CSV table of C-alpha atoms in Angstrom, one decimal:
chain,number,residue,atom,x,y,z
A,24,MET,CA,217.2,141.8,166.3
A,25,LYS,CA,218.1,142.8,169.8
A,26,ILE,CA,216.1,141.8,172.7
A,27,LEU,CA,216.6,142.9,176.6
A,28,VAL,CA,215.8,140.4,179.3
A,29,THR,CA,215.7,141.7,182.7
A,30,GLY,CA,215.3,139.2,185.6
A,31,GLY,CA,217.9,137.5,183.7
A,32,ASN,CA,219.0,135.2,186.5
A,33,GLY,CA,215.4,134.0,187.4
A,34,GLN,CA,213.6,131.0,186.6
A,35,LEU,CA,211.7,132.4,183.3
A,36,ALA,CA,214.8,133.9,181.7
A,37,ALA,CA,216.6,130.6,181.7
A,38,CYS,CA,213.2,129.0,180.2
A,39,ILE,CA,213.7,132.0,177.0
A,40,LYS,CA,217.4,130.8,177.2
A,41,ASP,CA,216.3,126.8,176.7
A,42,VAL,CA,213.6,128.0,174.0
A,43,SER,CA,215.4,130.3,172.0
A,44,LYS,CA,218.8,128.5,171.4
A,45,ASP,CA,218.4,128.2,168.2
A,46,GLU,CA,217.1,131.5,167.2
A,47,LYS,CA,220.5,133.0,165.6
A,48,HIS,CA,218.8,135.7,163.9
A,49,LEU,CA,218.0,137.0,168.0
A,50,GLN,CA,220.8,138.2,170.2
A,51,PHE,CA,219.7,138.2,173.7
A,52,ILE,CA,221.2,140.7,176.5
A,53,TYR,CA,220.5,139.0,180.2
A,54,THR,CA,220.7,141.9,182.8
A,55,ASP,CA,220.5,141.6,186.7
A,56,SER,CA,219.6,144.3,188.9
A,57,GLU,CA,223.4,144.7,189.1
A,58,ASP,CA,223.3,145.0,185.3
A,59,LEU,CA,220.4,147.1,185.3
A,60,ASP,CA,219.2,148.7,188.3
A,61,ILE,CA,215.2,149.3,186.9
A,62,THR,CA,214.1,151.0,190.4
A,63,ASN,CA,216.5,153.6,188.6
A,64,HIS,CA,215.0,155.5,186.2
A,65,GLN,CA,217.9,157.3,185.0
A,66,HIS,CA,220.1,154.1,185.3
A,67,VAL,CA,217.5,152.8,182.7
A,68,ALA,CA,217.2,155.6,180.6
A,69,ASP,CA,221.1,155.3,180.0
A,70,PHE,CA,221.2,151.5,179.3
A,71,PHE,CA,218.7,152.1,176.6
A,72,GLN,CA,220.3,154.7,174.8
A,73,ASN,CA,223.8,152.6,175.1
A,74,ASN,CA,222.0,149.6,174.0
A,75,ASN,CA,220.6,149.5,170.6
A,76,ILE,CA,217.6,147.4,172.1
A,77,ASP,CA,214.5,146.2,169.8
A,78,TRP,CA,212.5,144.2,172.4
A,79,CYS,CA,212.5,144.4,176.2
A,80,ILE,CA,210.8,141.0,178.1
A,81,ASN,CA,210.6,142.4,181.7
A,82,CYS,CA,211.3,139.1,183.8
A,83,ALA,CA,212.2,141.4,186.8
A,84,ALA,CA,209.6,141.3,189.6
A,85,TYR,CA,209.5,141.1,193.2
A,86,THR,CA,207.7,137.8,193.9
A,87,ALA,CA,207.9,136.9,197.5
A,88,VAL,CA,204.1,137.3,198.1
A,89,ASP,CA,204.4,137.1,201.5
A,90,LYS,CA,207.5,138.8,202.5
A,91,ALA,CA,205.9,141.6,200.4
A,92,GLU,CA,203.2,142.3,203.0
A,93,SER,CA,206.5,143.9,205.4
A,94,ASP,CA,208.5,145.1,202.7
A,95,VAL,CA,206.2,147.3,200.9
A,96,ASP,CA,208.4,149.8,199.6
A,97,LEU,CA,211.0,147.9,197.9
A,98,ALA,CA,208.2,145.7,196.1
A,99,ARG,CA,206.7,148.7,194.8
A,100,LYS,CA,209.8,150.1,193.6
A,101,ILE,CA,210.7,146.8,191.5
A,102,ASN,CA,206.9,145.8,190.3
A,103,LYS,CA,205.3,149.4,189.9
A,104,ASP,CA,208.4,151.9,189.4
A,105,GLY,CA,210.6,149.5,187.4
A,106,ALA,CA,207.7,148.7,185.1
A,107,LYS,CA,207.4,152.5,184.9
A,108,HIS,CA,210.6,153.2,184.2
A,109,LEU,CA,211.0,150.5,181.4
A,110,ALA,CA,207.6,151.5,179.7
A,111,ILE,CA,209.2,155.1,179.4
A,112,ALA,CA,212.5,154.0,178.2
A,113,CYS,CA,211.0,151.8,175.3
A,114,LYS,CA,208.4,154.7,174.3
A,115,ALA,CA,211.6,156.9,174.4
A,116,ASN,CA,213.7,154.2,172.0
A,117,ASN,CA,210.6,152.8,170.0
A,118,VAL,CA,211.2,149.4,171.8
A,119,LYS,CA,208.4,146.6,172.3
A,120,LEU,CA,207.8,145.6,175.8
A,121,ILE,CA,206.9,142.2,177.1
A,122,HIS,CA,205.9,142.4,180.7
A,123,VAL,CA,205.1,139.4,182.8
A,124,SER,CA,201.8,139.9,185.6
A,125,THR,CA,200.2,137.7,187.7
A,126,ASP,CA,196.7,136.3,188.6
A,127,PHE,CA,197.1,137.8,192.1
A,128,VAL,CA,195.6,140.8,190.5
A,129,PHE,CA,192.5,139.3,191.1
A,130,ASP,CA,190.5,138.5,194.2
A,131,GLY,CA,189.5,135.0,193.7
A,132,LYS,CA,185.8,135.6,194.7
A,133,SER,CA,184.6,135.0,190.8
A,134,SER,CA,183.7,131.4,190.0
A,135,ALA,CA,183.7,132.2,186.3
A,136,LEU,CA,186.6,132.0,184.4
A,137,TYR,CA,189.1,135.9,184.6
A,138,SER,CA,188.9,137.7,181.5
A,139,GLU,CA,190.9,140.7,180.6
A,140,THR,CA,188.1,142.7,181.3
A,141,ASP,CA,187.4,141.7,184.7
A,142,VAL,CA,187.7,144.3,187.6
A,143,ALA,CA,191.4,143.4,189.1
A,144,GLU,CA,191.1,143.6,192.9
A,145,PRO,CA,194.4,142.5,194.4
A,146,LEU,CA,194.0,141.0,197.9
A,147,GLY,CA,197.6,141.6,199.1
A,148,ILE,CA,200.8,143.9,198.5
A,149,TYR,CA,202.3,141.3,195.8
A,150,GLY,CA,199.2,141.5,193.6
A,151,LEU,CA,198.7,145.8,194.1
A,152,THR,CA,202.2,146.5,193.2
A,153,LYS,CA,202.1,143.9,189.8
A,154,LEU,CA,198.7,145.8,189.0
A,155,GLU,CA,200.2,148.9,189.3
A,156,GLY,CA,203.3,148.0,187.3
A,157,GLU,CA,200.3,147.3,184.4
A,158,GLN,CA,198.8,150.6,184.9
A,159,ALA,CA,202.0,152.3,184.9
A,160,ILE,CA,202.8,150.3,181.2
A,161,GLN,CA,199.6,150.9,180.1
A,162,GLU,CA,200.0,155.1,181.0
A,163,ASN,CA,203.2,155.3,179.4
A,164,LEU,CA,203.4,153.1,176.6
A,165,ASP,CA,201.5,151.9,173.2
A,166,ALA,CA,203.9,149.1,172.3
A,167,TYR,CA,203.0,146.9,174.9
A,168,PHE,CA,202.4,143.0,175.4
A,169,ILE,CA,201.4,142.4,179.2
A,170,LEU,CA,201.1,138.3,180.0
A,171,ARG,CA,199.3,137.7,183.0
A,172,THR,CA,200.3,134.2,184.3
A,173,SER,CA,200.1,131.9,187.1
A,174,TRP,CA,201.9,129.3,189.3
A,175,LEU,CA,204.9,129.1,187.1
A,176,TYR,CA,207.4,126.0,187.5
A,177,SER,CA,210.2,124.6,185.7
A,178,GLU,CA,213.3,122.7,185.8
A,179,HIS,CA,215.1,126.0,186.8
A,180,ALA,CA,215.5,127.8,189.9
A,181,ASN,CA,213.0,127.2,193.1
A,182,ASN,CA,209.3,126.6,192.5
A,183,PHE,CA,206.2,124.5,193.8
A,184,MET,CA,207.5,121.4,191.4
A,185,LYS,CA,211.1,121.2,192.8
A,186,THR,CA,210.1,122.2,196.4
A,187,MET,CA,207.7,118.9,196.7
A,188,LEU,CA,209.9,116.6,194.8
A,189,ARG,CA,212.6,117.5,197.2
A,190,LEU,CA,210.4,117.4,200.1
A,191,ALA,CA,209.7,114.0,199.2
A,192,GLU,CA,213.0,112.7,199.7
A,193,THR,CA,212.4,112.7,203.0
A,194,ARG,CA,209.1,113.2,203.9
A,195,PRO,CA,206.5,109.9,203.3
A,196,GLU,CA,203.1,112.4,203.8
A,197,LEU,CA,202.7,116.0,203.0
A,198,ASN,CA,199.8,118.2,203.7
A,199,VAL,CA,198.9,121.0,200.7
A,200,VAL,CA,195.9,123.0,200.6
A,201,ALA,CA,192.9,121.8,198.4
A,202,ASP,CA,190.6,124.7,198.7
A,203,GLN,CA,193.1,127.5,196.4
A,204,ILE,CA,192.2,127.0,192.2
A,205,GLY,CA,194.1,127.8,189.7
A,206,THR,CA,196.6,126.8,186.8
A,207,PRO,CA,200.0,125.5,187.0
A,208,THR,CA,202.2,127.3,184.1
A,209,TYR,CA,205.4,125.7,183.0
A,210,ALA,CA,207.6,128.6,182.0
A,211,THR,CA,209.0,127.2,179.2
A,212,ASP,CA,205.6,127.5,177.6
A,213,LEU,CA,205.3,130.8,178.5
A,214,ALA,CA,208.6,131.6,177.4
A,215,SER,CA,207.4,129.9,174.1
A,216,VAL,CA,204.7,132.1,173.5
A,217,MET,CA,207.0,135.3,174.1
A,218,LEU,CA,209.0,134.2,171.0
A,219,TYR,CA,206.8,133.9,169.2
A,220,ILE,CA,205.2,137.2,169.5
A,221,ILE,CA,208.5,138.5,168.7
A,222,ASN,CA,209.4,136.2,165.9
A,223,ASP,CA,206.0,137.6,164.4
A,224,ASN,CA,206.9,141.1,165.1
A,225,SER,CA,203.6,141.6,166.4
A,226,THR,CA,201.6,144.8,166.8
A,227,LYS,CA,198.5,143.4,168.8
A,228,TYR,CA,199.1,145.1,171.5
A,229,GLY,CA,197.4,145.0,174.8
A,230,LEU,CA,196.5,142.7,178.0
A,231,PHE,CA,196.5,139.0,177.7
A,232,HIS,CA,196.0,135.8,180.0
A,233,TYR,CA,198.3,133.0,179.7
A,234,SER,CA,198.4,129.9,181.3
A,235,ASN,CA,198.3,126.3,180.9
A,236,GLU,CA,195.3,124.6,180.0
A,237,GLY,CA,192.9,123.1,182.6
A,238,VAL,CA,192.4,123.5,186.8
A,239,ALA,CA,194.0,122.3,189.7
A,240,SER,CA,194.2,122.8,193.3
A,241,TRP,CA,197.8,123.2,194.7
A,242,TYR,CA,196.8,119.7,196.2
A,243,ASP,CA,195.9,118.4,192.8
A,244,PHE,CA,199.3,120.1,191.4
A,245,ALA,CA,201.3,118.1,194.5
A,246,ASP,CA,199.4,114.8,193.3
A,247,ALA,CA,200.4,114.7,190.1
A,248,ILE,CA,204.0,115.5,190.8
A,249,PHE,CA,204.1,112.7,192.6
A,250,ASP,CA,202.1,110.4,190.2
A,251,ILE,CA,204.1,111.7,187.6
A,252,ALA,CA,207.7,110.9,189.2
A,253,ASP,CA,206.7,107.8,190.5
A,254,THR,CA,207.3,109.0,194.4
A,255,LYS,CA,206.0,106.8,197.3
A,256,THR,CA,204.8,110.4,199.3
A,257,LYS,CA,201.5,110.5,200.1
A,258,VAL,CA,199.7,114.0,199.9
A,259,PHE,CA,196.7,115.0,201.7
A,260,PRO,CA,194.5,117.9,201.2
A,261,ILE,CA,193.7,120.5,203.9
A,262,LYS,CA,192.1,124.0,203.9
A,263,THR,CA,193.7,127.2,203.4
A,264,GLU,CA,193.1,128.1,207.4
A,265,ALA,CA,195.1,125.0,208.4
A,266,TYR,CA,198.0,126.6,206.8
A,267,PRO,CA,198.0,130.7,207.3
A,268,THR,CA,200.1,132.9,205.5
A,269,PRO,CA,200.8,136.7,206.0
A,270,ALA,CA,199.4,137.7,202.7
A,271,ALA,CA,195.8,136.3,201.6
A,272,ARG,CA,195.8,134.4,198.1
A,273,PRO,CA,192.5,133.9,195.6
A,274,GLN,CA,190.7,130.9,196.0
A,275,PHE,CA,190.4,130.8,192.3
A,276,SER,CA,191.8,132.3,189.9
A,277,VAL,CA,191.7,130.2,186.4
A,278,MET,CA,191.9,132.9,183.8
A,279,ASP,CA,190.6,132.8,180.4
A,280,LYS,CA,192.8,132.6,177.4
A,281,SER,CA,190.5,133.2,174.6
A,282,LYS,CA,191.9,136.1,173.6
A,283,ILE,CA,195.7,135.1,173.1
A,284,LYS,CA,194.7,131.9,171.5
A,285,GLN,CA,192.6,133.9,168.9
A,286,ALA,CA,194.7,136.8,168.4
A,287,PHE,CA,198.0,134.4,167.9
A,288,LYS,CA,196.3,131.3,166.7
A,289,ILE,CA,198.3,129.2,169.3
A,290,ALA,CA,197.7,125.9,170.9
A,291,ILE,CA,198.1,125.9,174.7
A,292,PRO,CA,198.8,122.4,176.6
A,293,HIS,CA,197.0,120.9,179.3
A,294,TRP,CA,198.9,121.7,182.9
A,295,ARG,CA,199.4,117.8,183.1
A,296,VAL,CA,200.9,117.6,179.7
A,297,SER,CA,203.4,120.4,180.2
A,298,LEU,CA,204.2,118.8,184.3
A,299,LYS,CA,205.2,115.6,182.4
A,300,GLN,CA,208.0,117.2,180.2
A,301,ALA,CA,209.4,119.3,183.1
A,302,ILE,CA,209.7,115.8,185.3
A,303,LYS,CA,211.2,114.1,182.4
A,304,ASN,CA,213.4,117.4,181.7
A,305,LEU,CA,214.5,116.9,184.8
């Protein structure tokens, strides 16, 4: 099977490379924006026609949450229009799509786990354009898996875990927000689920939530990073208003993973277990 991976230089694509290195029956094409401009409908159509693709994993996204507030057009071109162009090309060429979305589609005002059927009401442009991307896929394609995830980190690229470890090299103390609650997710775990869906050649299409198990604040996450890495840096909890940002974040975005666990009979690791593995791999 031939699998196109957009956003091929990013964190999640790097994790797909890690988990697929022994999958000799799978051939991957990793593209960046220079190889495949997903914001250009004709470019996408031509690429699909010229390559005999079976699956597309869309890891390409505009993910700069704060910058998106002032860079609305580009965020929408990538997150909405790009998703739409891929969905249309997938339909025209009988390709199955795995698309990555986000917990930021929710406003965070719930105190219960968010399910796939809960109303999405994004607080910012990033979440809004990602939701528009989901809707564009649903309107143009039947053979899709939309995987909403949260707080991705890994050994690759830039992410919260690596930032905290870098800061810990020079800072004896750090203040980290403690009133935003979600679930850290090891991108390698998400990549493994994608590979499972492809190897299963699944037709259980739809919208799914996937993160690691458990609940944490950013403060909890930082504290665990320093504990597991055995650093001397002390971390202190602060409120969101003490660290203002251009984009509002959901205060609670823990997702219910029942649907994906039942559909694919998978066990999901606790976030702290996966964090230990990621730090060990570093």
